[in-house]
PDB file of C-alpha atoms in Angstrom:
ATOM      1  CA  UNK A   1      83.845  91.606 113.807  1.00  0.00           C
ATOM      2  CA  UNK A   2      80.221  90.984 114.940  1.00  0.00           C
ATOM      3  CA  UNK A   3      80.190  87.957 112.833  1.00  0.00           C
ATOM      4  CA  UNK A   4      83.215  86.287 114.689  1.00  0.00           C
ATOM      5  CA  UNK A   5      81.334  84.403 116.951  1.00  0.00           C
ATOM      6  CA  UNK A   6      79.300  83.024 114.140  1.00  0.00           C
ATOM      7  CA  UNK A   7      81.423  82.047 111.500  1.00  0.00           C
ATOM      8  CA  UNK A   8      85.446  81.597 111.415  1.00  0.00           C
ATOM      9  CA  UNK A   9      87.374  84.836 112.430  1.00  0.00           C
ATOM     10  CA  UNK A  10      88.659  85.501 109.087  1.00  0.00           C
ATOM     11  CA  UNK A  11      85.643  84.771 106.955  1.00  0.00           C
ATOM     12  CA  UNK A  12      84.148  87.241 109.580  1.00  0.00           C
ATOM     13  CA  UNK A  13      86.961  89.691 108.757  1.00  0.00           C
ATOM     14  CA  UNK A  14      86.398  89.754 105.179  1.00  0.00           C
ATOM     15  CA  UNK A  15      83.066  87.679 104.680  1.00  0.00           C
ATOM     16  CA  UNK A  16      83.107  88.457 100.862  1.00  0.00           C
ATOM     17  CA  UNK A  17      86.090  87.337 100.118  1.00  0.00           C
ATOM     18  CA  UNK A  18      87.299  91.156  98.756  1.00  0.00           C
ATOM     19  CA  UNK A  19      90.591  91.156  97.406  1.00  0.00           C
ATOM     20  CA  UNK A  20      90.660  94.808  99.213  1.00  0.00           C
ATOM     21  CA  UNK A  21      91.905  92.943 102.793  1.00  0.00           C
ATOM     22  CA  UNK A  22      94.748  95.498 103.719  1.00  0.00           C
ATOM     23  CA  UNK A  23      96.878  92.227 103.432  1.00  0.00           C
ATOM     24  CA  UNK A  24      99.650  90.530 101.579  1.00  0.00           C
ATOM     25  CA  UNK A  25      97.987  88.891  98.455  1.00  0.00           C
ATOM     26  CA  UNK A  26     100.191  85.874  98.791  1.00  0.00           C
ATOM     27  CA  UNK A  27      99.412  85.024 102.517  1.00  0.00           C
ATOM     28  CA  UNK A  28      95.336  85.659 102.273  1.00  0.00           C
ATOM     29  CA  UNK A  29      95.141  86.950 105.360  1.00  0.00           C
ATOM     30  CA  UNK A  30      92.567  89.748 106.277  1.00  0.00           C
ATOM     31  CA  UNK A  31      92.805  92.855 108.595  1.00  0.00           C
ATOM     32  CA  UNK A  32      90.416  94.796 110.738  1.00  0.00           C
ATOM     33  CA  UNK A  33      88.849  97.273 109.003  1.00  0.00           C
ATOM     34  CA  UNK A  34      88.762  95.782 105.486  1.00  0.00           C
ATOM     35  CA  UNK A  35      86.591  93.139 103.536  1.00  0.00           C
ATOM     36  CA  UNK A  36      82.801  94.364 103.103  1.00  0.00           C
ATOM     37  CA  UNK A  37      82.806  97.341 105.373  1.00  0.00           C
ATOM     38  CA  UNK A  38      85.427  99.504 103.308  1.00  0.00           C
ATOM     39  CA  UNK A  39      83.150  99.579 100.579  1.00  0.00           C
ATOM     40  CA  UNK A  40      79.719 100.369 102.572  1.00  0.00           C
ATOM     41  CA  UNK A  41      81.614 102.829 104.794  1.00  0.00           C
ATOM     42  CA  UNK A  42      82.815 104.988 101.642  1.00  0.00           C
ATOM     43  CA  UNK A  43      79.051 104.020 100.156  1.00  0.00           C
ATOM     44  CA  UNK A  44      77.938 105.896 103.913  1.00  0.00           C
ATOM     45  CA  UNK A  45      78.941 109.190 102.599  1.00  0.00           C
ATOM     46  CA  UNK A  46      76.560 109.099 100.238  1.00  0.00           C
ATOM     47  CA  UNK A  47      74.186 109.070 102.872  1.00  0.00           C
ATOM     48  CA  UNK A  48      75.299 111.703 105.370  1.00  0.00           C
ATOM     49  CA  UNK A  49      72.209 114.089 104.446  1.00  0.00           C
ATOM     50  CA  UNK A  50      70.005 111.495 105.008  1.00  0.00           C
ATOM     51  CA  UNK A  51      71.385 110.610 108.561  1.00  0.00           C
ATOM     52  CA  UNK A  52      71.903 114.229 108.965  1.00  0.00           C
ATOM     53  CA  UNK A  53      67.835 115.143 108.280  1.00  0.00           C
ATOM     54  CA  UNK A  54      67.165 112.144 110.598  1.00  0.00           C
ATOM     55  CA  UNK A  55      69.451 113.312 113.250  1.00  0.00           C
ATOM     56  CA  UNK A  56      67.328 116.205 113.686  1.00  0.00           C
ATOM     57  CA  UNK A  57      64.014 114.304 113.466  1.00  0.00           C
ATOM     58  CA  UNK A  58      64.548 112.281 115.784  1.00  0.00           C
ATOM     59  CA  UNK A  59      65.730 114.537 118.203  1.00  0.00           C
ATOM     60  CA  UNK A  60      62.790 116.827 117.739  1.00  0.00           C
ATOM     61  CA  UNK A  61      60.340 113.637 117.844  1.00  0.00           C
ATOM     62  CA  UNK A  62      61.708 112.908 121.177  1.00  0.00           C
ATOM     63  CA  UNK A  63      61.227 116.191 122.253  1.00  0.00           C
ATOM     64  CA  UNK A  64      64.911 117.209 122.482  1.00  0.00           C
ATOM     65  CA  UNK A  65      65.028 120.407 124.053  1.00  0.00           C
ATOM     66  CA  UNK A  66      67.978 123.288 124.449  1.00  0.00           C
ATOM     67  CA  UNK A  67      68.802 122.002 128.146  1.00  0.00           C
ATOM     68  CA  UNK A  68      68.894 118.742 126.792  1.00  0.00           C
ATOM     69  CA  UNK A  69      70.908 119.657 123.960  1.00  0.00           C
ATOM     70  CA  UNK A  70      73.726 121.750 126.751  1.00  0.00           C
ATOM     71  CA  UNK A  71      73.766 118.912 129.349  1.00  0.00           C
ATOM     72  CA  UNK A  72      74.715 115.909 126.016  1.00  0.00           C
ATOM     73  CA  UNK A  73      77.381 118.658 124.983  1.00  0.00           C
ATOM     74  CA  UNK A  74      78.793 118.858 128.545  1.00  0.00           C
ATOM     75  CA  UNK A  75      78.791 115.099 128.592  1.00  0.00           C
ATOM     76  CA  UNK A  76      80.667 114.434 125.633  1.00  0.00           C
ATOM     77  CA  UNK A  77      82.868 117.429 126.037  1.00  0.00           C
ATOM     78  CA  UNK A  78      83.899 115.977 129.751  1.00  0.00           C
ATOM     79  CA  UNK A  79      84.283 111.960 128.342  1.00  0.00           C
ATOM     80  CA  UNK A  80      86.541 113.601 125.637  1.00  0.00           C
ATOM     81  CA  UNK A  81      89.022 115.747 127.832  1.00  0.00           C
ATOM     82  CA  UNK A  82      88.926 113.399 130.458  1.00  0.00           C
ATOM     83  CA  UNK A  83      90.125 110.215 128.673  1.00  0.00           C
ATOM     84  CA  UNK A  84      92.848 109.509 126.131  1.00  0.00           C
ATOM     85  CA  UNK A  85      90.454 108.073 124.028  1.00  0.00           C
ATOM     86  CA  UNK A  86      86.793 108.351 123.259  1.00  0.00           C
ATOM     87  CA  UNK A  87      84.653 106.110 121.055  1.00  0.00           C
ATOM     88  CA  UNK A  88      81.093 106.505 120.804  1.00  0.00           C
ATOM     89  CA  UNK A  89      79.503 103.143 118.966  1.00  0.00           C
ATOM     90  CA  UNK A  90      75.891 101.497 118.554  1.00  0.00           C
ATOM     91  CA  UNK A  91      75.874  97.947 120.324  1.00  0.00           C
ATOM     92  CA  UNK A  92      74.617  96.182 116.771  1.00  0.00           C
ATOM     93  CA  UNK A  93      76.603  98.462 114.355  1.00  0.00           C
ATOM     94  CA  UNK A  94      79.709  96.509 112.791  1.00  0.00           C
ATOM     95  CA  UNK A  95      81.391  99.880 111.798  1.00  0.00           C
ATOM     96  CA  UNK A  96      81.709 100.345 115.553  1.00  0.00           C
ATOM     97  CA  UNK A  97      82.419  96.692 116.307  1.00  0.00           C
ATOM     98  CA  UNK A  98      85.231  96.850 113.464  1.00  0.00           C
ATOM     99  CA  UNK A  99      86.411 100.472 115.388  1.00  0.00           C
ATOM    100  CA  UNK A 100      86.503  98.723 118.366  1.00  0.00           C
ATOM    101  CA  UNK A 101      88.672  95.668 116.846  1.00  0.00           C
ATOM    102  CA  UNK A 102      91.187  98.808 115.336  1.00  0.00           C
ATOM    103  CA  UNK A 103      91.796  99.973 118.750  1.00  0.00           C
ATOM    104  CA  UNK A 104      92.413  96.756 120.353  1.00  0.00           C
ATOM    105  CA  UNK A 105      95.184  95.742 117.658  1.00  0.00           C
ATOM    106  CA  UNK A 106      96.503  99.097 118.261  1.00  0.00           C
ATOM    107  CA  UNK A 107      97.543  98.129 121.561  1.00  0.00           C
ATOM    108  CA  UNK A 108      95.006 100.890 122.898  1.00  0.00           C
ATOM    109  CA  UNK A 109      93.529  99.336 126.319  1.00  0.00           C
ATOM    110  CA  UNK A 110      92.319 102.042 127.902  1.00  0.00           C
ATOM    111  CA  UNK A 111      89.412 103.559 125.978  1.00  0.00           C
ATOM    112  CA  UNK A 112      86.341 105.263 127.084  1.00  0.00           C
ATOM    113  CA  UNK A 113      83.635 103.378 125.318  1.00  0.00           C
ATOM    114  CA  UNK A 114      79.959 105.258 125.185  1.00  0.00           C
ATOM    115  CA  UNK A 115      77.346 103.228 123.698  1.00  0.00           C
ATOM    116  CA  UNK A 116      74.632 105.376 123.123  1.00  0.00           C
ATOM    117  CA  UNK A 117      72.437 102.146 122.646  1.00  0.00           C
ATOM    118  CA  UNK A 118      72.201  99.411 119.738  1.00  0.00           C
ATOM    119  CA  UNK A 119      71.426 101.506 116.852  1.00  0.00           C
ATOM    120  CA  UNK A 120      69.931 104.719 115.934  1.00  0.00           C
ATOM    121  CA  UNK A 121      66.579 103.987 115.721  1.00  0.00           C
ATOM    122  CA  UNK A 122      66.157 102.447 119.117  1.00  0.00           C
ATOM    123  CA  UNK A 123      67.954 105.877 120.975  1.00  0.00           C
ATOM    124  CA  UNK A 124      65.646 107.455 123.564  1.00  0.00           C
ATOM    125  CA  UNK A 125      65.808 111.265 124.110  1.00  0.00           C
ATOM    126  CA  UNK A 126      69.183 111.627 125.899  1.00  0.00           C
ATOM    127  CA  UNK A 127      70.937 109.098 123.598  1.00  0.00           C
ATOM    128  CA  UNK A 128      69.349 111.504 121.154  1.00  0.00           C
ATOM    129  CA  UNK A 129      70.419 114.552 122.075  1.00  0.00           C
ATOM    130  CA  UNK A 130      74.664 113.485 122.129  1.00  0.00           C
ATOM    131  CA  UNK A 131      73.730 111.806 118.582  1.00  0.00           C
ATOM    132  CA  UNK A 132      72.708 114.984 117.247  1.00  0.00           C
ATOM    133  CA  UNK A 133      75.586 117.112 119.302  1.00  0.00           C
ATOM    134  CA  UNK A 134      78.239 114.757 118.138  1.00  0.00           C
ATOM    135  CA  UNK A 135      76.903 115.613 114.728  1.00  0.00           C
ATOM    136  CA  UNK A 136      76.698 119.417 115.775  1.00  0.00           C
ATOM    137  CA  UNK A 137      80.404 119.300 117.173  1.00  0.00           C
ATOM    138  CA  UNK A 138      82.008 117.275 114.478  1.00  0.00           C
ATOM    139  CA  UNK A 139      79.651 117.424 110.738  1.00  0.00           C
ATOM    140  CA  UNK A 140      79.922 113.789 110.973  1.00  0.00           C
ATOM    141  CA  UNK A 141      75.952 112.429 111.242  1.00  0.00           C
ATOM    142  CA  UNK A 142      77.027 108.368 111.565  1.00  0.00           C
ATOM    143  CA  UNK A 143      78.770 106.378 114.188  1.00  0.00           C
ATOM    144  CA  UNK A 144      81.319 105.133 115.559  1.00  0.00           C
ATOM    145  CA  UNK A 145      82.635 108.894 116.465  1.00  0.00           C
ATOM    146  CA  UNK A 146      86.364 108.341 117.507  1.00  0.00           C
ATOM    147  CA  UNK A 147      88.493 110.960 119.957  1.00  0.00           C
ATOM    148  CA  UNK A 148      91.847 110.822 120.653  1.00  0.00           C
ATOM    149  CA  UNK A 149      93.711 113.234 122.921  1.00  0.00           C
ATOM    150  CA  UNK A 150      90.907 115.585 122.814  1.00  0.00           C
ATOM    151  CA  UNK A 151      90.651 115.630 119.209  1.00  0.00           C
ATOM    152  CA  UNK A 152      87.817 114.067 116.562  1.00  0.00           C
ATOM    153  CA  UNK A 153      89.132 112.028 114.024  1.00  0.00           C
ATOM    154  CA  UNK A 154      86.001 110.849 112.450  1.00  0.00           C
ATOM    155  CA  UNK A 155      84.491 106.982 112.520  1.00  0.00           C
ATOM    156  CA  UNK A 156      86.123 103.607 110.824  1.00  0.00           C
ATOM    157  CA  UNK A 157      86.266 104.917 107.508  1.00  0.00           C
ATOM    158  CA  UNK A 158      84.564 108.270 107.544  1.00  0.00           C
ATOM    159  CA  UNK A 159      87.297 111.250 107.741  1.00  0.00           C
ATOM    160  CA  UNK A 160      87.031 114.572 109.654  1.00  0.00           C
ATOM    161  CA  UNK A 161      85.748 117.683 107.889  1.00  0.00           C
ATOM    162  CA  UNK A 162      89.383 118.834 108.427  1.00  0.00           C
ATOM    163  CA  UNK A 163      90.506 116.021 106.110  1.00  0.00           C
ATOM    164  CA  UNK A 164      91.547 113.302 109.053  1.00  0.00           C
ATOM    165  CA  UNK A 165      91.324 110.021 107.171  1.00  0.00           C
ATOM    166  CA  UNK A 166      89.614 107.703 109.746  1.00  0.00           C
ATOM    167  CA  UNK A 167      90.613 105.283 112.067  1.00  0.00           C
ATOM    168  CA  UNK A 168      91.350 102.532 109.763  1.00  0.00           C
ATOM    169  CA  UNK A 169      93.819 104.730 107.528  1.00  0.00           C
ATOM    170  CA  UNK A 170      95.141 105.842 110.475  1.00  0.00           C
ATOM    171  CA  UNK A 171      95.790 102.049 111.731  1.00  0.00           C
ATOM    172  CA  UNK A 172      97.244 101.546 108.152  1.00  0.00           C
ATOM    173  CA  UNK A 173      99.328 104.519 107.886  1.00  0.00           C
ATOM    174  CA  UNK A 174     101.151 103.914 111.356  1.00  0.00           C
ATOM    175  CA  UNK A 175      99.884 107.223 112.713  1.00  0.00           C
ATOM    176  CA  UNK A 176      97.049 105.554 114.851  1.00  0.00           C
ATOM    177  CA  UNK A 177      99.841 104.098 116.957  1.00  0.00           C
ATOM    178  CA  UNK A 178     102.044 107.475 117.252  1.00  0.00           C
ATOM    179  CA  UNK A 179      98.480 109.298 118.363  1.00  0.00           C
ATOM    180  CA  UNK A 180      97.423 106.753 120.997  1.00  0.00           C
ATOM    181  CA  UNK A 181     100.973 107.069 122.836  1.00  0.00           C
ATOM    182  CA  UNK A 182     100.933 110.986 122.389  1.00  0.00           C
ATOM    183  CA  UNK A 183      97.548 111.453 123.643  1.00  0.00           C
ATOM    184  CA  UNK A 184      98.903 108.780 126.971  1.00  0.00           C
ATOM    185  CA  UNK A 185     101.845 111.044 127.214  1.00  0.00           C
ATOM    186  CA  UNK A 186      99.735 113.578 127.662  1.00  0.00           C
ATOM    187  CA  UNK A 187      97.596 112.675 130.251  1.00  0.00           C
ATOM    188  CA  UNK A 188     101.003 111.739 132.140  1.00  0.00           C
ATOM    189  CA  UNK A 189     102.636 114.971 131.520  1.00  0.00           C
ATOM    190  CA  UNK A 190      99.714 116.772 133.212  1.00  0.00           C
ATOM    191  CA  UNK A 191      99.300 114.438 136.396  1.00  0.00           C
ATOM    192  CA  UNK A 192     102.530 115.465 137.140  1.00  0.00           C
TER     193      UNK A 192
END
């Protein structure tokens, strides 16, 4: 969590003290993706038109043009067939600090983290232009934006428009593990 280095690792975890910890009642012990940010991740939802009007704002504020637009598509579209996983975060954001966390206790090393910079409002034009093409490409107008072999399967808590459920219930579920390992096997599979 962003607060770890602040405060113990657990109280950082869950920093609330939710009962909501993904853990064993008995042991109090907290997981990644839990505590305070399940609720204000499901409470982001709410929000998506409002992040999805700003999207476009901004990007027309900052002068975002077509060519702009193409060259931030080709970007993301290259980061996302080239690596087994993709994870676009904001340096300040603990959704994307908590995303990051998920992956790590998922054993997943080799990730292809894009910052696009500390958080939305400080993005300059190009930053600008993959914000609002993630958003164009997926439906989903916050961040983190997870990939894994190739395919979107939303933020920490925010599903796919497909009805993915997110990275955490994914990690929960057992099924972030299985995807991480296909999405490896299938970058060995092709090298050879």
């Amino acid at each position: 969590s962003f607060l770890t280095p602040y405060i113990d690792k657990d109280k950082a975890r869950n920093p609330l003290g939710f009962a909501d910890t993904g853990g064993n009642a008995d042991d109090n012990k907290s997981k990644r993706g839990r505590g305070i940010l399940k609720p204000a991740g499901k409470a982001m939802g709410l929000l998506k038109p409002i992040f999805s009007y700003e999207n476009k704002i901004q990007a027309q504020v900052l002068d975002v043009e077509d060519a702009d637009a193409a060259s931030a598509r080709r970007e993301i579209e290259d980061a996302v067939s080239q690596n087994d996983v993709v994870i676009y975060t904001y340096g300040l954001s603990p959704f994307s600090s908590e995303a990051l966390g998920v992956l790590d206790e998922a054993g997943c090393s080799n990730y292809k983290k894009i910052e696009l910079g500390l958080e939305w409002f400080l993005l300059g034009k190009e930053a600008s232009a993959k914000r609002l093409e993630l958003l164009k490409m997926t439906g989903q107008s916050s961040l983190p934006h997870v990939f894994i072999g190739g395919k979107h399967i939303g933020g920490l808590f925010t599903g796919t428009a497909e009805g993915g459920p997110g990275l955490a219930a994914l990690k929960e579920s057992g099924e972030l593990q299985k995807m991480i390992e296909a999405a490896s096997s299938r970058e060995k599979e092709s090298d050879e």
